[in-house]
mmCIF file of C-alpha atoms and ligand atoms in Angstrom:
data_model
loop_
_atom_site.group_PDB
_atom_site.id
_atom_site.type_symbol
_atom_site.label_atom_id
_atom_site.label_comp_id
_atom_site.label_asym_id
_atom_site.label_seq_id
_atom_site.Cartn_x
_atom_site.Cartn_y
_atom_site.Cartn_z
ATOM 1 C CA UNK A 1 5.765 -5.322 -25.514
ATOM 2 C CA UNK A 2 2.479 -3.788 -24.444
ATOM 3 C CA UNK A 3 2.352 -0.952 -21.922
ATOM 4 C CA UNK A 4 -0.666 1.016 -20.686
ATOM 5 C CA UNK A 5 0.020 4.770 -20.473
ATOM 6 C CA UNK A 6 -1.919 7.462 -18.652
ATOM 7 C CA UNK A 7 -1.943 10.006 -21.491
ATOM 8 C CA UNK A 8 -3.985 12.670 -19.698
ATOM 9 C CA UNK A 9 -6.490 12.572 -16.829
ATOM 10 C CA UNK A 10 -9.235 10.089 -17.749
ATOM 11 C CA UNK A 11 -7.396 8.492 -20.686
ATOM 12 C CA UNK A 12 -5.288 5.319 -20.715
ATOM 13 C CA UNK A 13 -3.779 4.291 -24.055
ATOM 14 C CA UNK A 14 -2.027 1.090 -25.070
ATOM 15 C CA UNK A 15 1.422 1.499 -26.644
ATOM 16 C CA UNK A 16 3.895 -0.955 -28.076
ATOM 17 C CA UNK A 17 7.361 -0.218 -26.688
ATOM 18 C CA UNK A 18 10.677 -2.114 -26.605
ATOM 19 C CA UNK A 19 11.402 -4.410 -23.661
ATOM 20 C CA UNK A 20 13.570 -2.584 -21.102
ATOM 21 C CA UNK A 21 17.317 -3.309 -20.904
ATOM 22 C CA UNK A 22 18.729 -4.535 -17.614
ATOM 23 C CA UNK A 23 22.064 -3.664 -16.075
ATOM 24 C CA UNK A 24 24.421 -6.165 -14.449
ATOM 25 C CA UNK A 25 22.678 -5.884 -11.067
ATOM 26 C CA UNK A 26 19.149 -5.984 -12.446
ATOM 27 C CA UNK A 27 16.406 -8.463 -13.228
ATOM 28 C CA UNK A 28 14.086 -8.456 -16.205
ATOM 29 C CA UNK A 29 10.719 -9.402 -14.729
ATOM 30 C CA UNK A 30 7.726 -10.584 -16.724
ATOM 31 C CA UNK A 31 4.968 -8.813 -14.829
ATOM 32 C CA UNK A 32 2.001 -11.076 -14.011
ATOM 33 C CA UNK A 33 -0.168 -9.387 -11.369
ATOM 34 C CA UNK A 34 -0.590 -5.726 -10.427
ATOM 35 C CA UNK A 35 -2.917 -4.379 -7.741
ATOM 36 C CA UNK A 36 -4.854 -1.171 -8.424
ATOM 37 C CA UNK A 37 -4.018 1.367 -5.721
ATOM 38 C CA UNK A 38 -5.863 4.501 -4.635
ATOM 39 C CA UNK A 39 -2.914 6.532 -5.901
ATOM 40 C CA UNK A 40 -3.284 5.034 -9.406
ATOM 41 C CA UNK A 41 -6.940 6.086 -9.367
ATOM 42 C CA UNK A 42 -6.079 9.593 -8.212
ATOM 43 C CA UNK A 43 -3.488 10.053 -10.973
ATOM 44 C CA UNK A 44 -5.964 8.621 -13.503
ATOM 45 C CA UNK A 45 -8.764 10.942 -12.407
ATOM 46 C CA UNK A 46 -6.869 14.170 -11.683
ATOM 47 C CA UNK A 47 -3.352 13.824 -13.127
ATOM 48 C CA UNK A 48 -1.708 14.735 -9.835
ATOM 49 C CA UNK A 49 -1.157 13.926 -6.171
ATOM 50 C CA UNK A 50 0.124 16.841 -4.102
ATOM 51 C CA UNK A 51 3.348 18.135 -5.632
ATOM 52 C CA UNK A 52 3.550 15.239 -8.143
ATOM 53 C CA UNK A 53 2.033 16.148 -11.507
ATOM 54 C CA UNK A 54 1.830 13.866 -14.551
ATOM 55 C CA UNK A 55 3.391 15.933 -17.343
ATOM 56 C CA UNK A 56 4.468 13.179 -19.747
ATOM 57 C CA UNK A 57 2.524 9.973 -20.481
ATOM 58 C CA UNK A 58 3.081 7.688 -17.474
ATOM 59 C CA UNK A 59 2.656 3.956 -16.832
ATOM 60 C CA UNK A 60 0.745 3.534 -13.557
ATOM 61 C CA UNK A 61 0.842 0.479 -11.232
ATOM 62 C CA UNK A 62 3.213 -0.195 -8.342
ATOM 63 C CA UNK A 63 1.832 -3.260 -6.506
ATOM 64 C CA UNK A 64 3.395 -5.953 -8.609
ATOM 65 C CA UNK A 65 4.714 -9.465 -8.883
ATOM 66 C CA UNK A 66 6.003 -11.506 -11.781
ATOM 67 C CA UNK A 67 8.458 -14.103 -12.999
ATOM 68 C CA UNK A 68 12.169 -13.522 -13.596
ATOM 69 C CA UNK A 69 12.827 -13.588 -17.361
ATOM 70 C CA UNK A 70 16.487 -12.539 -17.404
ATOM 71 C CA UNK A 71 19.212 -12.016 -14.817
ATOM 72 C CA UNK A 72 22.040 -9.448 -14.836
ATOM 73 C CA UNK A 73 25.637 -10.725 -14.880
ATOM 74 C CA UNK A 74 26.416 -9.830 -11.269
ATOM 75 C CA UNK A 75 23.146 -11.119 -9.776
ATOM 76 C CA UNK A 76 23.748 -14.272 -7.762
ATOM 77 C CA UNK A 77 20.620 -15.186 -5.868
ATOM 78 C CA UNK A 78 17.951 -15.291 -8.602
ATOM 79 C CA UNK A 79 17.348 -17.452 -11.632
ATOM 80 C CA UNK A 80 15.055 -17.337 -14.608
ATOM 81 C CA UNK A 81 11.622 -18.640 -13.630
ATOM 82 C CA UNK A 82 11.701 -17.422 -10.006
ATOM 83 C CA UNK A 83 8.451 -15.840 -8.805
ATOM 84 C CA UNK A 84 9.183 -12.427 -7.310
ATOM 85 C CA UNK A 85 7.436 -9.520 -5.589
ATOM 86 C CA UNK A 86 8.790 -6.112 -6.597
ATOM 87 C CA UNK A 87 9.355 -3.364 -4.051
ATOM 88 C CA UNK A 88 8.385 -0.202 -5.938
ATOM 89 C CA UNK A 89 10.620 2.438 -4.332
ATOM 90 C CA UNK A 90 14.296 2.352 -5.279
ATOM 91 C CA UNK A 91 16.200 4.717 -2.979
ATOM 92 C CA UNK A 92 19.657 6.234 -3.626
ATOM 93 C CA UNK A 93 21.336 3.895 -1.075
ATOM 94 C CA UNK A 94 23.810 6.719 -0.229
ATOM 95 C CA UNK A 95 22.076 9.456 1.750
ATOM 96 C CA UNK A 96 21.842 9.701 5.546
ATOM 97 C CA UNK A 97 18.336 8.194 5.613
ATOM 98 C CA UNK A 98 19.311 5.291 3.384
ATOM 99 C CA UNK A 99 22.368 4.605 5.513
ATOM 100 C CA UNK A 100 20.226 4.619 8.651
ATOM 101 C CA UNK A 101 17.914 2.049 7.061
ATOM 102 C CA UNK A 102 15.039 4.519 6.836
ATOM 103 C CA UNK A 103 15.158 4.453 3.066
ATOM 104 C CA UNK A 104 11.467 5.355 2.772
ATOM 105 C CA UNK A 105 12.652 8.869 3.677
ATOM 106 C CA UNK A 106 15.261 9.027 0.891
ATOM 107 C CA UNK A 107 14.777 12.352 -0.933
ATOM 108 C CA UNK A 108 16.120 10.792 -4.137
ATOM 109 C CA UNK A 109 13.876 7.740 -4.316
ATOM 110 C CA UNK A 110 12.565 6.536 -7.678
ATOM 111 C CA UNK A 111 9.087 5.238 -6.913
ATOM 112 C CA UNK A 112 7.096 3.354 -9.548
ATOM 113 C CA UNK A 113 4.086 5.178 -10.989
ATOM 114 C CA UNK A 114 5.057 8.462 -9.365
ATOM 115 C CA UNK A 115 5.898 10.955 -12.126
ATOM 116 C CA UNK A 116 8.221 10.799 -13.955
ATOM 117 C CA UNK A 117 8.949 7.135 -13.003
ATOM 118 C CA UNK A 118 6.957 4.500 -14.892
ATOM 119 C CA UNK A 119 5.120 1.692 -13.127
ATOM 120 C CA UNK A 120 4.138 -1.869 -13.984
ATOM 121 C CA UNK A 121 0.918 -1.898 -16.033
ATOM 122 C CA UNK A 122 3.140 -3.425 -18.706
ATOM 123 C CA UNK A 123 4.536 -6.803 -19.773
ATOM 124 C CA UNK A 124 8.166 -6.496 -18.651
ATOM 125 C CA UNK A 125 9.965 -4.397 -16.051
ATOM 126 C CA UNK A 126 13.656 -3.912 -15.218
ATOM 127 C CA UNK A 127 14.089 -4.151 -11.439
ATOM 128 C CA UNK A 128 17.258 -3.873 -9.317
ATOM 129 C CA UNK A 129 17.715 -7.357 -7.829
ATOM 130 C CA UNK A 130 18.101 -6.028 -4.269
ATOM 131 C CA UNK A 131 14.520 -4.730 -4.391
ATOM 132 C CA UNK A 132 13.047 -8.023 -5.644
ATOM 133 C CA UNK A 133 11.955 -10.782 -3.216
ATOM 134 C CA UNK A 134 11.526 -14.443 -4.110
ATOM 135 C CA UNK A 135 8.090 -15.868 -3.367
ATOM 136 C CA UNK A 136 7.798 -19.383 -1.948
ATOM 137 C CA UNK A 137 5.569 -21.907 -3.772
ATOM 138 C CA UNK A 138 2.866 -21.407 -1.125
ATOM 139 C CA UNK A 139 2.349 -17.769 -2.165
ATOM 140 C CA UNK A 140 0.571 -16.857 -5.418
ATOM 141 C CA UNK A 141 1.613 -14.026 -7.705
ATOM 142 C CA UNK A 142 -1.594 -12.178 -6.763
ATOM 143 C CA UNK A 143 -0.617 -12.320 -3.116
ATOM 144 C CA UNK A 144 2.920 -11.381 -4.113
ATOM 145 C CA UNK A 145 1.627 -8.154 -5.642
ATOM 146 C CA UNK A 146 -0.184 -7.353 -2.397
ATOM 147 C CA UNK A 147 3.034 -7.431 -0.350
ATOM 148 C CA UNK A 148 3.062 -3.720 -1.234
ATOM 149 C CA UNK A 149 -0.087 -2.653 0.638
ATOM 150 C CA UNK A 150 0.776 -5.164 3.381
ATOM 151 C CA UNK A 151 4.102 -3.371 3.758
ATOM 152 C CA UNK A 152 2.205 -0.155 4.484
ATOM 153 C CA UNK A 153 0.276 -1.955 7.245
ATOM 154 C CA UNK A 154 3.393 -3.476 8.786
ATOM 155 C CA UNK A 155 5.137 -0.105 8.779
ATOM 156 C CA UNK A 156 2.104 1.562 10.400
ATOM 157 C CA UNK A 157 2.027 -1.033 13.206
ATOM 158 C CA UNK A 158 5.784 -0.631 13.705
ATOM 159 C CA UNK A 159 5.577 3.174 13.808
ATOM 160 C CA UNK A 160 2.904 2.879 16.503
ATOM 161 C CA UNK A 161 5.069 0.381 18.392
ATOM 162 C CA UNK A 162 2.049 -1.921 18.642
ATOM 163 C CA UNK A 163 2.930 -4.345 21.386
ATOM 164 C CA UNK A 164 1.737 -7.365 23.363
ATOM 165 C CA UNK A 165 -1.738 -6.812 24.767
ATOM 166 C CA UNK A 166 -2.345 -3.388 23.210
ATOM 167 C CA UNK A 167 -5.835 -2.182 22.429
ATOM 168 C CA UNK A 168 -5.831 -0.767 18.910
ATOM 169 C CA UNK A 169 -8.319 1.155 16.769
ATOM 170 C CA UNK A 170 -7.850 1.075 13.001
ATOM 171 C CA UNK A 171 -9.804 3.811 11.235
ATOM 172 C CA UNK A 172 -10.739 2.796 7.687
ATOM 173 C CA UNK A 173 -11.399 -0.752 6.411
ATOM 174 C CA UNK A 174 -10.095 -0.385 2.861
ATOM 175 C CA UNK A 175 -7.148 -2.509 1.684
ATOM 176 C CA UNK A 176 -4.666 -0.601 3.872
ATOM 177 C CA UNK A 177 -6.957 -0.703 6.912
ATOM 178 C CA UNK A 178 -7.451 -4.463 6.572
ATOM 179 C CA UNK A 179 -3.723 -5.211 6.355
ATOM 180 C CA UNK A 180 -2.987 -2.728 9.150
ATOM 181 C CA UNK A 181 -5.512 -4.523 11.355
ATOM 182 C CA UNK A 182 -3.869 -7.876 10.635
ATOM 183 C CA UNK A 183 -0.398 -6.386 11.228
ATOM 184 C CA UNK A 184 -1.527 -5.034 14.613
ATOM 185 C CA UNK A 185 -2.698 -8.512 15.638
ATOM 186 C CA UNK A 186 0.546 -10.031 14.363
ATOM 187 C CA UNK A 187 2.452 -7.516 16.525
ATOM 188 C CA UNK A 188 0.606 -8.725 19.625
ATOM 189 C CA UNK A 189 -2.478 -6.521 20.001
ATOM 190 C CA UNK A 190 -5.151 -8.243 22.080
ATOM 191 C CA UNK A 191 -8.012 -6.192 20.654
ATOM 192 C CA UNK A 192 -8.297 -4.473 17.278
ATOM 193 C CA UNK A 193 -11.497 -2.582 16.492
ATOM 194 C CA UNK A 194 -11.862 -1.302 12.927
ATOM 195 C CA UNK A 195 -14.197 1.402 11.591
ATOM 196 C CA UNK A 196 -15.576 2.400 8.195
ATOM 197 C CA UNK A 197 -18.813 3.623 6.630
ATOM 198 C CA UNK A 198 -19.166 0.724 4.154
ATOM 199 C CA UNK A 199 -20.751 -2.427 5.639
ATOM 200 C CA UNK A 200 -19.196 -4.721 3.005
ATOM 201 C CA UNK A 201 -15.721 -3.694 4.166
ATOM 202 C CA UNK A 202 -16.663 -4.112 7.824
ATOM 203 C CA UNK A 203 -17.938 -7.638 7.133
ATOM 204 C CA UNK A 204 -14.627 -8.409 5.401
ATOM 205 C CA UNK A 205 -12.791 -7.081 8.471
ATOM 206 C CA UNK A 206 -14.791 -9.420 10.718
ATOM 207 C CA UNK A 207 -14.009 -12.362 8.429
ATOM 208 C CA UNK A 208 -10.330 -11.441 8.766
ATOM 209 C CA UNK A 209 -10.500 -11.483 12.559
ATOM 210 C CA UNK A 210 -11.392 -7.962 13.730
ATOM 211 C CA UNK A 211 -12.465 -7.954 17.393
ATOM 212 C CA UNK A 212 -15.321 -5.738 16.247
ATOM 213 C CA UNK A 213 -16.088 -3.672 13.152
ATOM 214 C CA UNK A 214 -18.055 -0.452 13.649
ATOM 215 C CA UNK A 215 -19.996 1.568 11.092
ATOM 216 C CA UNK A 216 -19.343 5.109 12.346
ATOM 217 C CA UNK A 217 -22.438 6.416 10.575
ATOM 218 C CA UNK A 218 -24.505 4.246 12.905
ATOM 219 C CA UNK A 219 -22.455 3.914 16.112
ATOM 220 C CA UNK A 220 -19.910 5.926 18.088
ATOM 221 C CA UNK A 221 -16.655 4.077 18.633
ATOM 222 C CA UNK A 222 -15.701 5.970 21.791
ATOM 223 C CA UNK A 223 -19.125 5.386 23.384
ATOM 224 C CA UNK A 224 -18.774 1.660 22.710
ATOM 225 C CA UNK A 225 -15.111 1.019 23.497
ATOM 226 C CA UNK A 226 -13.589 4.081 25.179
ATOM 227 C CA UNK A 227 -9.994 4.996 24.409
ATOM 228 C CA UNK A 228 -7.228 2.948 22.805
ATOM 229 C CA UNK A 229 -3.508 2.488 23.433
ATOM 230 C CA UNK A 230 -2.829 2.936 19.722
ATOM 231 C CA UNK A 231 -4.930 4.481 16.960
ATOM 232 C CA UNK A 232 -3.915 3.822 13.364
ATOM 233 C CA UNK A 233 -5.661 6.070 10.849
ATOM 234 C CA UNK A 234 -5.813 4.694 7.296
ATOM 235 C CA UNK A 235 -8.950 6.354 5.904
ATOM 236 C CA UNK A 236 -7.381 9.607 4.690
ATOM 237 C CA UNK A 237 -10.285 11.878 5.615
ATOM 238 C CA UNK A 238 -10.080 14.991 7.775
ATOM 239 C CA UNK A 239 -12.749 13.496 10.084
ATOM 240 C CA UNK A 240 -10.731 10.370 10.802
ATOM 241 C CA UNK A 241 -7.493 12.364 11.129
ATOM 242 C CA UNK A 242 -9.128 14.419 13.902
ATOM 243 C CA UNK A 243 -11.019 11.479 15.405
ATOM 244 C CA UNK A 244 -7.766 9.546 15.857
ATOM 245 C CA UNK A 245 -6.656 12.160 18.404
ATOM 246 C CA UNK A 246 -9.924 11.917 20.349
ATOM 247 C CA UNK A 247 -9.765 8.133 20.500
ATOM 248 C CA UNK A 248 -6.232 7.700 21.812
ATOM 249 C CA UNK A 249 -5.683 7.150 25.515
ATOM 250 C CA UNK A 250 -3.417 9.455 27.560
ATOM 251 C CA UNK A 251 0.188 8.642 26.732
ATOM 252 C CA UNK A 252 -0.779 6.583 23.685
ATOM 253 C CA UNK A 253 0.235 6.817 20.060
ATOM 254 C CA UNK A 254 -1.625 7.977 16.967
ATOM 255 C CA UNK A 255 -0.261 6.900 13.594
ATOM 256 C CA UNK A 256 -1.520 8.897 10.630
ATOM 257 C CA UNK A 257 -1.238 6.845 7.436
ATOM 258 C CA UNK A 258 -4.027 8.229 5.215
ATOM 259 C CA UNK A 259 -3.541 11.790 3.963
ATOM 260 C CA UNK A 260 -6.512 14.187 4.314
ATOM 261 C CA UNK A 261 -6.716 17.570 2.616
ATOM 262 C CA UNK A 262 -5.112 19.914 5.118
ATOM 263 C CA UNK A 263 -7.423 22.891 4.589
ATOM 264 C CA UNK A 264 -10.361 21.033 6.140
ATOM 265 C CA UNK A 265 -8.605 20.134 9.392
ATOM 266 C CA UNK A 266 -9.818 21.419 12.710
ATOM 267 C CA UNK A 267 -7.373 20.323 15.412
ATOM 268 C CA UNK A 268 -6.840 21.472 18.990
ATOM 269 C CA UNK A 269 -3.039 21.857 19.311
ATOM 270 C CA UNK A 270 -3.227 21.470 23.100
ATOM 271 C CA UNK A 271 -4.622 17.943 23.016
ATOM 272 C CA UNK A 272 -1.333 16.102 22.442
ATOM 273 C CA UNK A 273 0.291 18.269 25.116
ATOM 274 C CA UNK A 274 -2.174 17.904 27.965
ATOM 275 C CA UNK A 275 -2.897 14.237 27.252
ATOM 276 C CA UNK A 276 0.728 13.622 26.246
ATOM 277 C CA UNK A 277 0.154 11.368 23.267
ATOM 278 C CA UNK A 278 2.412 10.997 20.248
ATOM 279 C CA UNK A 279 1.251 11.816 16.747
ATOM 280 C CA UNK A 280 3.329 9.912 14.215
ATOM 281 C CA UNK A 281 3.319 9.915 10.447
ATOM 282 C CA UNK A 282 3.890 6.711 8.492
ATOM 283 C CA UNK A 283 5.209 7.212 4.962
ATOM 284 C CA UNK A 284 5.330 4.146 2.729
ATOM 285 C CA UNK A 285 7.667 1.564 4.395
ATOM 286 C CA UNK A 286 11.207 0.265 4.685
ATOM 287 C CA UNK A 287 12.539 -3.215 5.435
ATOM 288 C CA UNK A 288 9.087 -4.791 5.323
ATOM 289 C CA UNK A 289 8.967 -6.977 2.203
ATOM 290 C CA UNK A 290 10.654 -10.121 3.466
ATOM 291 C CA UNK A 291 8.697 -9.918 6.725
ATOM 292 C CA UNK A 292 5.463 -9.466 4.751
ATOM 293 C CA UNK A 293 6.237 -12.608 2.729
ATOM 294 C CA UNK A 294 7.045 -14.572 5.900
ATOM 295 C CA UNK A 295 3.826 -13.456 7.611
ATOM 296 C CA UNK A 296 1.724 -14.615 4.648
ATOM 297 C CA UNK A 297 3.721 -17.845 4.272
ATOM 298 C CA UNK A 298 3.055 -18.686 7.938
ATOM 299 C CA UNK A 299 -0.693 -17.924 7.528
ATOM 300 C CA UNK A 300 -0.394 -15.161 10.135
ATOM 301 C CA UNK A 301 -1.785 -12.671 7.604
ATOM 302 C CA UNK A 302 -4.153 -13.412 4.700
ATOM 303 C CA UNK A 303 -4.244 -11.381 1.525
ATOM 304 C CA UNK A 304 -6.408 -13.524 -0.792
ATOM 305 C CA UNK A 305 -9.727 -12.367 0.751
ATOM 306 C CA UNK A 306 -8.876 -8.772 -0.240
ATOM 307 C CA UNK A 307 -9.044 -9.547 -3.961
ATOM 308 C CA UNK A 308 -12.425 -8.666 -5.428
ATOM 309 C CA UNK A 309 -12.081 -8.624 -9.220
ATOM 310 C CA UNK A 310 -9.411 -9.103 -11.893
ATOM 311 C CA UNK A 311 -9.097 -7.411 -15.295
ATOM 312 C CA UNK A 312 -6.691 -8.173 -18.182
ATOM 313 C CA UNK A 313 -3.919 -5.669 -18.987
ATOM 314 C CA UNK A 314 -5.804 -4.317 -22.018
ATOM 315 C CA UNK A 315 -8.620 -3.316 -19.637
ATOM 316 C CA UNK A 316 -6.441 -1.391 -17.185
ATOM 317 C CA UNK A 317 -8.686 1.659 -17.611
ATOM 318 C CA UNK A 318 -11.800 -0.406 -16.781
ATOM 319 C CA UNK A 319 -9.982 -1.746 -13.703
ATOM 320 C CA UNK A 320 -9.253 1.804 -12.493
ATOM 321 C CA UNK A 321 -12.851 2.906 -13.076
ATOM 322 C CA UNK A 322 -14.297 -0.230 -11.448
ATOM 323 C CA UNK A 323 -12.113 0.172 -8.395
ATOM 324 C CA UNK A 324 -13.037 3.851 -8.042
ATOM 325 C CA UNK A 325 -16.792 3.360 -8.514
ATOM 326 C CA UNK A 326 -17.419 0.251 -6.418
ATOM 327 C CA UNK A 327 -16.186 0.760 -2.837
ATOM 328 C CA UNK A 328 -19.336 -1.002 -1.582
ATOM 329 C CA UNK A 329 -18.448 -4.271 -3.290
ATOM 330 C CA UNK A 330 -14.716 -4.248 -3.939
ATOM 331 C CA UNK A 331 -11.603 -4.140 -1.780
ATOM 332 C CA UNK A 332 -8.709 -4.758 -4.171
ATOM 333 C CA UNK A 333 -8.946 -4.837 -7.962
ATOM 334 C CA UNK A 334 -6.164 -6.627 -9.827
ATOM 335 C CA UNK A 335 -4.751 -6.373 -13.342
ATOM 336 C CA UNK A 336 -3.528 -9.708 -14.671
ATOM 337 C CA UNK A 337 -0.984 -9.881 -17.471
ATOM 338 C CA UNK A 338 -1.012 -13.149 -19.384
HETATM 339 ZN ZN1 ZN B 401 -0.283 1.209 -3.282
HETATM 340 ZN ZN1 ZN B 402 18.855 7.875 -0.081
#
């Protein structure tokens, strides 16, 4: 089968490798759709993210859906031909965090496309059945792949305890910002204002139901709308990380999802004390996939409008470059495997 390897920063090569074996609790999945994520682009461009460094050729891609091609002997609830979304992080299932259900915090997680674990820019993938989720007929494989970013949005809204009637600011209108905004509405927020510096993304946010969408290069969010019960930061810049703390109301909650470079931060440590707000981190997600599928199935959340352009597997490198170079006209780039 074909697999696309990141050989070194800036170079993706196609290799022919054997189909993976599955164990008795696994599924062999014929991968059909994979979303290009910011992390894939960062590994492609620089070869590392934080402490994770690509040392051996690595298959990128972790937002994936496909069709079950083979089923392990002990798997009961799947059959060949089922459409499935694949949750990319397989935790140890044994540590304290796993046992508490917070398996996103498992120190022994194997996460797709995080070195040295391969991802899904490939034709087949062996997936433990308990981290695969059947998609109903109403949901396409493209949407199935995007249950991954949607999971990040659901987890962010849950971390912030977004509740009935809350006013919410979402900083950043990229793919994660747009699903976080929709998750906040689904959780009961009465008002969700989203910000970005790219008008195309702000227009998309309005189409998806944002109460308002503000270009922060032209307008000041706090001047226009004051403070918010919850502020969910998805942009990953030091400016938005700091701004989140200025926008939250006394006693509110800030959820930091996007990761800025720490050396540029300029934060007043007294702010969360004197205004008594919570600063929370949100790392990946846990227990979100089935809920994500249900929210899309019920038309509470839409993922299709996020998809901007699709490339075939052989053009994975072009997909990464396109996604990186075109923030003003693309939200989510997909790789389709036929
Ligand atoms: Zn992702
Ligand atoms: Zn664990």
